[in-house]
Short mmCIF file of C-alpha atoms in Angstrom, two decimals:
data_model
loop_
_atom_site.label_atom_id
_atom_site.label_comp_id
_atom_site.label_asym_id
_atom_site.label_seq_id
_atom_site.Cartn_x
_atom_site.Cartn_y
_atom_site.Cartn_z
CA MET A 1 4.83 23.96 -0.27
CA LEU A 2 6.63 23.96 -3.84
CA TYR A 3 2.62 23.92 -5.33
CA TYR A 4 1.89 26.99 -2.98
CA LEU A 5 4.94 28.79 -3.66
CA PHE A 6 4.56 28.88 -7.47
CA GLU A 7 0.97 29.23 -7.52
CA TYR A 8 1.36 32.23 -5.88
CA ILE A 9 4.23 33.44 -8.30
CA GLU A 10 1.80 32.59 -10.94
CA GLN A 11 -1.24 34.53 -9.67
CA GLN A 12 1.16 37.96 -8.21
CA PHE A 13 3.43 37.97 -11.32
CA GLY A 14 2.56 35.64 -14.03
CA LEU A 15 5.56 34.41 -14.26
CA ALA A 16 6.33 31.92 -17.44
CA GLY A 17 6.59 28.27 -16.58
CA ALA A 18 5.10 28.68 -12.62
CA GLY A 19 2.05 27.54 -13.90
CA VAL A 20 3.57 23.80 -14.65
CA PHE A 21 3.19 22.77 -11.21
CA GLN A 22 -0.59 22.87 -11.89
CA PHE A 23 0.17 19.97 -13.65
CA LEU A 24 -0.47 16.61 -11.60
CA SER A 25 1.66 14.77 -14.00
CA PHE A 26 4.73 17.08 -13.93
CA ARG A 27 4.66 16.95 -9.78
CA ALA A 28 4.47 13.38 -10.02
CA ALA A 29 7.50 12.93 -12.35
CA ALA A 30 9.10 15.45 -10.09
CA ALA A 31 8.39 13.64 -6.87
CA VAL A 32 10.06 10.53 -8.37
CA ILE A 33 13.29 12.59 -9.11
CA ILE A 34 13.59 14.09 -5.84
CA SER A 35 12.50 10.94 -4.14
CA LEU A 36 15.59 9.20 -5.91
CA VAL A 37 17.95 12.01 -5.42
CA ILE A 38 17.46 11.87 -1.87
CA SER A 39 17.99 7.80 -1.59
CA LEU A 40 21.01 8.08 -3.92
CA LEU A 41 22.71 11.17 -2.60
CA PHE A 42 22.15 10.39 1.01
CA GLY A 43 21.68 7.08 1.32
CA GLY A 44 25.25 6.33 1.74
CA LYS A 45 25.85 8.93 4.43
CA ILE A 46 22.77 7.41 6.26
CA ILE A 47 24.09 4.15 5.86
CA ALA A 48 27.30 5.40 7.46
CA LEU A 49 25.54 6.98 10.13
CA LEU A 50 23.74 3.68 11.03
CA HIS A 51 27.32 2.02 10.88
CA ARG A 52 28.75 4.82 13.30
CA LEU A 53 25.81 4.21 15.67
CA GLN A 54 26.40 0.14 15.39
CA VAL A 55 22.51 -0.45 14.18
CA GLY A 56 23.58 -3.86 12.87
CA GLU A 57 21.38 -6.66 12.03
CA THR A 58 21.85 -10.09 14.50
CA VAL A 59 21.39 -12.91 12.24
CA ARG A 60 20.22 -16.13 13.55
CA ASP A 61 21.99 -19.31 12.60
CA LEU A 62 19.03 -20.94 10.18
CA GLY A 63 21.62 -22.78 8.34
CA LEU A 64 21.22 -20.89 4.99
CA ALA A 65 23.67 -20.01 2.50
CA GLY A 66 25.25 -16.39 2.64
CA GLN A 67 23.67 -15.86 5.80
CA LYS A 68 26.54 -15.14 8.02
CA GLU A 69 28.10 -12.21 5.61
CA LYS A 70 24.83 -10.34 6.56
CA GLN A 71 26.13 -10.11 9.94
CA GLY A 72 26.16 -6.61 11.11
CA THR A 73 24.86 -5.37 7.92
CA PRO A 74 22.87 -2.01 9.28
CA THR A 75 19.44 -2.19 9.63
CA MET A 76 16.62 0.76 10.36
CA GLY A 77 17.40 1.81 6.70
CA GLY A 78 13.52 2.27 6.30
CA ILE A 79 14.28 5.64 7.67
CA LEU A 80 15.53 6.63 4.46
CA ILE A 81 12.83 5.32 2.41
CA LEU A 82 10.02 7.40 4.73
CA ALA A 83 12.05 10.14 4.22
CA ALA A 84 11.93 9.82 0.49
CA ILE A 85 8.58 9.51 0.29
CA LEU A 86 7.50 12.44 2.73
CA ILE A 87 10.03 15.01 1.84
CA PRO A 88 8.95 15.16 -2.30
CA THR A 89 5.12 14.98 -1.15
CA LEU A 90 5.28 17.72 1.13
CA LEU A 91 7.32 19.82 -1.43
CA LEU A 92 4.79 19.01 -4.32
CA ALA A 93 1.39 17.66 -3.07
CA LYS A 94 -1.66 19.95 -2.14
CA LEU A 95 -1.42 19.17 1.84
CA GLU A 96 -5.41 19.95 2.35
CA ASN A 97 -5.90 16.88 0.43
CA ILE A 98 -7.64 14.51 2.75
CA TYR A 99 -6.21 11.35 0.94
CA ILE A 100 -2.48 12.97 1.33
CA LEU A 101 -3.27 13.66 4.79
CA LEU A 102 -4.56 10.40 5.49
CA MET A 103 -0.96 9.09 3.95
CA PHE A 104 1.11 10.72 6.12
CA VAL A 105 -0.62 9.30 9.15
CA VAL A 106 -0.19 5.78 7.64
CA THR A 107 3.34 6.39 6.59
CA ILE A 108 4.30 8.34 10.04
CA TRP A 109 2.69 5.79 12.13
CA MET A 110 3.62 2.67 10.83
CA GLY A 111 7.38 3.78 10.41
CA ILE A 112 7.18 4.79 14.21
CA ILE A 113 5.96 1.31 15.34
CA GLY A 114 8.23 -0.54 12.85
CA GLY A 115 10.92 1.73 14.35
CA VAL A 116 10.31 0.75 17.89
CA ASP A 117 10.36 -2.76 17.00
CA ASP A 118 13.78 -2.31 15.39
CA TYR A 119 14.94 -0.16 18.38
CA ILE A 120 14.24 -3.03 21.05
CA LYS A 121 15.86 -5.71 18.79
CA VAL A 122 19.02 -3.59 18.13
CA PHE A 123 19.63 -1.60 20.93
CA LYS A 124 17.68 -3.81 24.08
CA LYS A 125 19.49 -6.88 22.36
CA ASP A 126 16.14 -8.24 22.13
CA LYS A 127 15.71 -10.36 19.12
CA GLY A 128 11.79 -10.75 19.52
CA GLY A 129 11.79 -6.75 19.14
CA LEU A 130 8.28 -5.36 19.87
CA LYS A 131 5.67 -7.77 21.33
CA ALA A 132 3.41 -9.38 18.57
CA ARG A 133 0.03 -8.01 20.83
CA SER A 134 1.72 -4.40 20.69
CA LYS A 135 2.33 -4.74 17.16
CA VAL A 136 -0.89 -6.02 16.19
CA PHE A 137 -2.60 -3.29 18.53
CA GLY A 138 -0.77 -0.34 16.41
CA GLN A 139 -1.68 -1.99 13.16
CA VAL A 140 -5.79 -2.28 14.45
CA ILE A 141 -5.73 1.27 15.61
CA LEU A 142 -4.24 2.29 12.20
CA GLY A 143 -6.87 0.25 10.55
CA LEU A 144 -9.48 1.99 12.39
CA ILE A 145 -8.49 5.43 11.55
CA VAL A 146 -8.49 4.63 8.02
CA GLY A 147 -11.80 2.86 7.89
CA ALA A 148 -13.41 5.63 9.99
CA VAL A 149 -11.82 8.12 7.90
CA MET A 150 -13.15 6.52 4.76
CA PHE A 151 -16.45 5.91 5.95
CA PHE A 152 -17.05 9.13 7.93
CA SER A 153 -15.30 11.77 6.30
CA ASN A 154 -17.52 14.20 3.76
CA ASP A 155 -14.49 14.96 1.66
CA VAL A 156 -14.36 11.08 0.76
CA PHE A 157 -17.02 10.35 -2.03
CA VAL A 158 -17.31 8.70 -5.30
CA ARG A 159 -18.69 10.56 -8.52
CA ILE A 160 -21.11 8.08 -10.63
CA ASP A 161 -23.14 8.80 -13.71
CA LYS A 162 -27.16 8.71 -13.20
CA ALA A 163 -28.00 6.31 -15.65
CA ASN A 164 -25.49 4.09 -13.68
CA GLU A 165 -27.57 4.41 -10.50
CA ALA A 166 -28.87 1.01 -10.10
CA ASN A 167 -25.27 -0.43 -10.60
CA ILE A 168 -24.75 0.13 -6.92
CA THR A 169 -25.77 -2.76 -4.27
CA GLY A 170 -27.53 -1.12 -1.40
CA PRO A 171 -28.29 2.33 0.04
CA TYR A 172 -26.34 5.38 -0.25
CA GLU A 173 -26.46 9.04 -0.20
CA VAL A 174 -26.40 11.51 -2.61
CA ILE A 175 -24.54 14.74 -1.35
CA ASN A 176 -24.56 16.65 -4.80
CA GLU A 177 -25.96 16.86 -8.38
CA SER A 178 -24.34 18.28 -11.51
CA PHE A 179 -24.24 18.35 -15.05
CA ARG A 180 -21.77 17.12 -17.59
CA VAL A 181 -21.68 17.90 -21.60
CA THR A 182 -20.29 15.34 -23.26
CA ASP A 183 -17.91 16.10 -26.51
CA ASN A 184 -21.01 15.13 -28.87
CA GLY A 185 -22.88 17.96 -27.00
CA GLU A 186 -25.20 15.27 -24.42
CA LYS A 187 -26.15 16.18 -21.23
CA ARG A 188 -25.63 13.75 -18.67
CA LYS A 189 -26.60 14.13 -14.70
CA ILE A 190 -23.90 13.41 -12.48
CA LEU A 191 -24.59 12.05 -8.81
CA ASP A 192 -21.76 12.53 -5.76
CA ILE A 193 -22.40 9.44 -3.72
CA LYS A 194 -21.64 8.87 -0.03
CA ALA A 195 -21.24 5.02 0.50
CA PRO A 196 -18.52 2.56 1.19
CA ILE A 197 -18.72 0.85 -2.43
CA THR A 198 -16.01 -0.59 -4.10
CA ASN A 199 -15.52 -2.34 -7.41
CA ILE A 200 -15.77 -6.31 -7.49
CA PRO A 201 -13.26 -8.09 -9.75
CA PHE A 202 -14.45 -9.89 -12.95
CA VAL A 203 -18.09 -8.62 -12.42
CA LYS A 204 -19.18 -6.10 -14.49
CA GLN A 205 -20.19 -2.39 -13.84
CA ILE A 206 -21.74 -3.52 -10.45
CA GLN A 207 -20.17 -2.29 -7.36
CA PHE A 208 -20.48 -3.79 -3.91
CA ASN A 209 -21.59 -1.61 -1.12
CA TYR A 210 -20.74 -3.06 2.41
CA ALA A 211 -23.88 -1.56 3.68
CA ALA A 212 -26.14 -4.18 1.26
CA PRO A 213 -25.53 -7.31 3.89
CA LEU A 214 -27.47 -5.08 6.43
CA ALA A 215 -29.87 -3.34 4.13
CA LEU A 216 -31.43 -6.91 3.66
CA LEU A 217 -32.42 -6.79 6.91
CA LYS A 218 -33.58 -3.51 7.44
CA VAL A 219 -33.10 -0.37 5.33
CA ALA A 220 -32.41 1.74 8.68
CA TRP A 221 -29.54 -0.36 9.57
CA ALA A 222 -27.37 0.64 6.32
CA LYS A 223 -26.21 3.30 8.62
CA TYR A 224 -24.19 1.00 10.76
CA ALA A 225 -22.38 -0.71 7.90
CA TRP A 226 -19.16 0.92 9.45
CA ILE A 227 -19.65 -2.08 11.37
CA ILE A 228 -19.10 -4.39 8.68
CA TYR A 229 -16.56 -2.31 6.70
CA ILE A 230 -14.19 -0.71 9.28
CA PRO A 231 -13.12 -4.30 10.44
CA PHE A 232 -12.68 -5.40 7.03
CA ILE A 233 -10.20 -2.52 6.68
CA ILE A 234 -8.72 -3.15 9.85
CA ILE A 235 -8.11 -6.93 8.62
CA ILE A 236 -6.70 -5.99 5.47
CA VAL A 237 -4.28 -3.27 6.91
CA THR A 238 -2.85 -5.74 9.23
CA ALA A 239 -2.44 -8.63 6.80
CA VAL A 240 -0.87 -6.66 4.05
CA SER A 241 1.78 -5.02 6.54
CA ASN A 242 2.57 -8.29 8.18
CA GLY A 243 2.79 -9.77 4.59
CA ALA A 244 5.40 -6.97 3.38
CA ASN A 245 7.35 -7.48 6.87
CA ILE A 246 7.48 -11.20 6.21
CA THR A 247 8.46 -10.91 2.65
CA ASP A 248 11.65 -8.90 3.89
CA GLY A 249 14.08 -11.70 4.19
CA LEU A 250 16.08 -11.67 1.14
CA ASP A 251 18.19 -8.63 -0.55
CA GLY A 252 15.71 -6.29 -2.65
CA LEU A 253 12.74 -8.57 -2.52
CA ALA A 254 10.07 -6.51 -0.38
CA THR A 255 11.40 -3.53 -1.73
CA GLY A 256 11.18 -4.75 -5.25
CA VAL A 257 7.95 -6.33 -5.30
CA SER A 258 6.68 -3.17 -3.34
CA ALA A 259 8.13 -0.57 -6.21
CA ILE A 260 5.90 -2.92 -8.74
CA VAL A 261 2.36 -2.66 -6.73
CA GLY A 262 3.28 0.99 -5.88
CA LEU A 263 3.01 1.56 -9.68
CA THR A 264 -0.04 -0.53 -10.54
CA LEU A 265 -1.91 1.43 -8.06
CA GLY A 266 -0.52 4.65 -9.08
CA ILE A 267 -2.04 3.90 -12.57
CA PHE A 268 -5.43 3.01 -11.06
CA ILE A 269 -5.11 6.08 -9.02
CA TYR A 270 -4.61 8.07 -11.83
CA ILE A 271 -7.53 6.73 -14.25
CA SER A 272 -9.74 6.73 -11.08
CA GLY A 273 -8.83 10.31 -10.67
CA ASN A 274 -10.21 10.94 -14.43
CA TYR A 275 -13.87 10.69 -14.83
CA ILE A 276 -13.69 9.82 -18.75
CA THR A 277 -10.77 7.12 -18.21
CA ALA A 278 -13.15 5.87 -15.34
CA SER A 279 -16.49 6.15 -16.97
CA TYR A 280 -14.99 4.06 -20.06
CA LEU A 281 -12.80 0.95 -17.97
CA ASN A 282 -16.48 0.90 -15.77
CA ILE A 283 -14.60 1.69 -12.51
CA LEU A 284 -15.11 4.31 -9.91
CA HIS A 285 -14.44 8.03 -10.36
CA ILE A 286 -13.18 9.42 -7.26
CA PRO A 287 -12.71 13.15 -6.78
CA ASN A 288 -9.68 14.57 -5.83
CA ILE A 289 -7.76 11.21 -5.50
CA GLY A 290 -5.38 12.28 -8.51
CA GLU A 291 -3.70 13.83 -6.18
CA LEU A 292 -2.30 10.90 -4.48
CA PHE A 293 -0.47 10.22 -7.89
CA VAL A 294 2.39 12.64 -6.47
CA TYR A 295 2.36 10.33 -3.66
CA VAL A 296 2.67 7.55 -5.37
CA GLY A 297 5.47 8.96 -7.71
CA ALA A 298 7.81 9.66 -4.31
CA PHE A 299 6.82 6.13 -3.05
CA VAL A 300 7.95 4.11 -6.42
CA GLY A 301 10.89 6.34 -6.45
CA ALA A 302 11.97 6.03 -2.90
CA CYS A 303 11.66 2.04 -3.42
CA ILE A 304 13.94 2.26 -6.42
CA GLY A 305 16.24 4.66 -4.52
CA PHE A 306 16.47 1.91 -1.75
CA LEU A 307 16.82 -0.91 -3.77
CA TRP A 308 20.10 0.83 -4.90
CA HIS A 309 21.89 0.16 -1.77
CA ASN A 310 19.35 -3.19 -0.70
CA SER A 311 19.94 -5.14 -3.85
CA TYR A 312 22.07 -7.91 -3.34
CA PRO A 313 24.89 -7.94 -1.86
CA ALA A 314 22.65 -5.43 0.57
CA LYS A 315 24.44 -2.57 2.13
CA VAL A 316 21.49 -1.70 4.27
CA PHE A 317 18.18 -3.30 5.08
CA MET A 318 15.05 -1.62 5.64
CA GLY A 319 14.25 -3.52 8.58
CA ASP A 320 10.76 -3.36 10.52
CA THR A 321 10.56 0.68 9.90
CA GLY A 322 10.62 0.03 6.08
CA SER A 323 8.69 -3.04 5.69
CA LEU A 324 5.64 -2.37 7.90
CA ALA A 325 5.28 1.12 6.88
CA LEU A 326 5.54 -0.16 2.88
CA GLY A 327 2.88 -2.94 3.65
CA GLY A 328 0.40 -0.19 5.59
CA ILE A 329 1.28 2.01 2.69
CA ILE A 330 0.31 -0.44 0.01
CA ALA A 331 -3.08 -1.43 2.09
CA THR A 332 -4.39 1.92 2.36
CA LEU A 333 -3.52 3.00 -1.33
CA ALA A 334 -5.95 0.15 -2.50
CA ILE A 335 -8.46 0.88 -0.19
CA ILE A 336 -8.39 4.36 -0.91
CA VAL A 337 -8.57 3.65 -4.96
CA ARG A 338 -11.61 0.92 -3.89
CA LYS A 339 -9.48 -1.87 -5.17
CA GLU A 340 -9.14 -3.74 -1.84
CA LEU A 341 -10.59 -6.82 -3.46
CA LEU A 342 -7.78 -7.14 -5.79
CA LEU A 343 -4.95 -7.28 -3.22
CA PRO A 344 -5.31 -11.06 -3.02
CA ILE A 345 -4.22 -10.86 -6.88
CA LEU A 346 -1.88 -7.79 -6.74
CA CYS A 347 0.15 -8.66 -3.69
CA GLY A 348 0.05 -12.09 -4.35
CA ILE A 349 3.43 -12.70 -3.46
CA PHE A 350 2.91 -10.94 0.20
CA LEU A 351 -0.29 -13.59 0.40
CA ILE A 352 1.66 -16.42 -0.39
CA GLU A 353 4.52 -15.45 1.83
CA ASN A 354 1.93 -15.15 4.53
CA LEU A 355 0.03 -18.29 3.88
CA SER A 356 3.58 -20.50 3.71
CA VAL A 357 4.11 -19.59 7.41
CA ILE A 358 0.48 -20.04 8.59
CA LEU A 359 0.32 -23.52 6.78
CA GLN A 360 3.74 -24.59 7.87
CA VAL A 361 3.09 -23.32 11.59
CA SER A 362 -0.50 -25.00 11.49
CA TYR A 363 0.65 -28.25 9.91
CA PHE A 364 3.74 -28.80 12.40
CA LYS A 365 1.01 -28.20 15.41
CA TYR A 366 -1.43 -30.46 14.13
CA THR A 367 1.13 -33.18 13.29
CA ARG A 368 2.98 -32.92 16.58
CA LYS A 369 -0.07 -33.32 18.52
CA LYS A 370 -1.34 -36.27 16.39
CA TYR A 371 1.95 -37.98 15.74
CA GLY A 372 4.17 -36.73 18.58
CA GLU A 373 6.40 -35.43 15.92
CA GLY A 374 5.96 -31.93 14.24
CA ARG A 375 5.98 -32.21 10.51
CA ARG A 376 6.89 -29.62 7.86
CA ILE A 377 5.12 -28.76 4.54
CA PHE A 378 8.37 -26.76 3.29
CA LYS A 379 11.97 -27.02 3.95
CA MET A 380 11.57 -23.60 5.99
CA SER A 381 9.09 -20.78 6.09
CA PRO A 382 8.71 -17.96 4.66
CA LEU A 383 8.43 -19.33 1.18
CA HIS A 384 11.85 -17.79 -0.05
CA HIS A 385 13.71 -19.70 2.42
CA HIS A 386 12.18 -22.86 1.39
CA TYR A 387 13.81 -21.98 -2.01
CA GLN A 388 16.99 -21.40 -0.19
CA LYS A 389 16.84 -24.55 1.41
CA LEU A 390 16.77 -26.14 -2.21
CA GLY A 391 20.11 -24.73 -3.22
CA MET A 392 18.90 -21.91 -5.10
CA HIS A 393 20.97 -18.52 -4.90
CA GLU A 394 18.84 -15.59 -3.45
CA THR A 395 19.48 -13.42 -6.49
CA LYS A 396 17.71 -16.06 -8.52
CA ILE A 397 15.05 -16.12 -6.14
CA VAL A 398 14.40 -12.50 -6.11
CA THR A 399 14.40 -12.11 -9.58
CA ARG A 400 11.51 -14.70 -9.88
CA PHE A 401 9.75 -13.13 -7.65
CA TRP A 402 9.92 -9.70 -9.11
CA ILE A 403 8.64 -11.49 -12.44
CA ILE A 404 5.50 -13.34 -10.78
CA SER A 405 5.00 -9.93 -8.84
CA VAL A 406 4.81 -8.00 -12.60
CA LEU A 407 2.52 -11.02 -14.12
CA LEU A 408 0.11 -10.30 -11.12
CA ALA A 409 0.35 -6.81 -12.06
CA VAL A 410 -0.50 -7.41 -15.44
CA LEU A 411 -3.45 -9.95 -14.21
CA THR A 412 -4.68 -6.99 -12.13
CA PHE A 413 -5.22 -4.90 -14.82
CA VAL A 414 -6.69 -7.31 -16.92
CA THR A 415 -9.14 -7.98 -14.63
CA VAL A 416 -10.72 -4.68 -15.25
CA LYS A 417 -10.97 -5.32 -18.88
CA LEU A 418 -12.55 -8.53 -17.93
CA GLN A 419 -15.35 -6.76 -16.05
#
C-alpha cells in the first residue's frame, strides 16, 4: 500500500525521495525492519493476551530434562509470525504480483490449518489436535493450488537466451520473443518460456522439464505434464510443512532454522530476478520474482523477531499455527524459484527430523512383528529428543542444529557453482 502511495506522490508532486520505494532493496530492508518492530513491540502484548486467555501448552511427560518447566507456556504464538510477515508485505509489495498473491494464500491457508489444530488441542483439551487425515487433506489442497498456479498461470514463466534453448529437456511453449543488447553491443534474442522446468543440482546448464517423461511416449502428451508436476508439488508442500512441524520441539529450533533457510531462498530469489546474474550463474531467470524479496525480508524478520521471545527459555511457542505455515512458505518459495530439487540439502534438518520419526516407527513395528517386542533405533524421535535423552542440553542441541543448517545453506550455494 505504501508502494502505491509513494508512487502516486512521486508522479503527481515529484517529491524528492518518494521514488526510493521503487527500489526493491529498500523495500526489502524496510520489510525486515517493520517485521522486527512488530515482533518486538507487540510480542510481549500478544504473549500477555495468550496468558489471559489461558492458551497454554499441555506438555506430555516424556522424561526429558526441563520439560515440566514448559507446562503452561503460551502457544499459538505463530499468530505473531504471520502478522509480522503479512503486514509489511501488504505495506511494501506490489500486491498484483502473482507470486505475492500466491504467498498470501499459502501463509493464510497454512496458518488456518495450524490454528485449528492448536485450537482443538488448547480449548477442546484434545491432545491429538486436528485429525491427521484432515491436516494432510488441507496440505494436499494447498499443494494442488500451488501446483496449478505454477503450471497453468500465464504470469508464471522463465526467460532464457535463445542460445541456451537447447539446454531445456522436453517440449515447451514460447510465449514471447524480445531482444537484449549486451554491454559490448551484441544483440541477443530472448525467449519467454512457458514450461514446468527447474534447475538440476550439480548438472551444468541443463534444465529438467517435468514434461520430458511424457514427451518420450508421445509429444502431444506433454500438455498433460501436470499429471507429474502437481502431485510432485503436493508431496513437497506436505513433506516440508510436516518437517517444520516436527522440528518445532525445542526452544528456538524451528524458528532459527527457518530464518536460515528463508535467507538462503531470498538470495536465490534476488539472483533469479536479475537476468544478468542469473545468466552468469547458469540458473533460470524468472521475471517478476524479485518482488518476493520483499516478502522474504518480512519472513526472515518475523522469524528473528519471534526468536527474541522463543529462545531458551521460551516465553511463547509458535504452535502448529506457526510451524506448519513456516514449512509451507519455505516449500512454496523453493518451488517458485525453481529450487525444489535442492530442498533435501537446504532443508536437511527438516528432512532428518522427518526420517528419524519414519525410521523409528517403521523399525519398532517391524521388530514387534518379528520378535514380539518393539525395538528402537533412537532413544526417542524426532532426532532432537534423542540427543536430549543422551543428556545434552537443549540450547547446545539447538545451536548445533543451527550450525548444521548454515553449513547446508552454504552447500546449497556451492551446488550453483558446481553446475
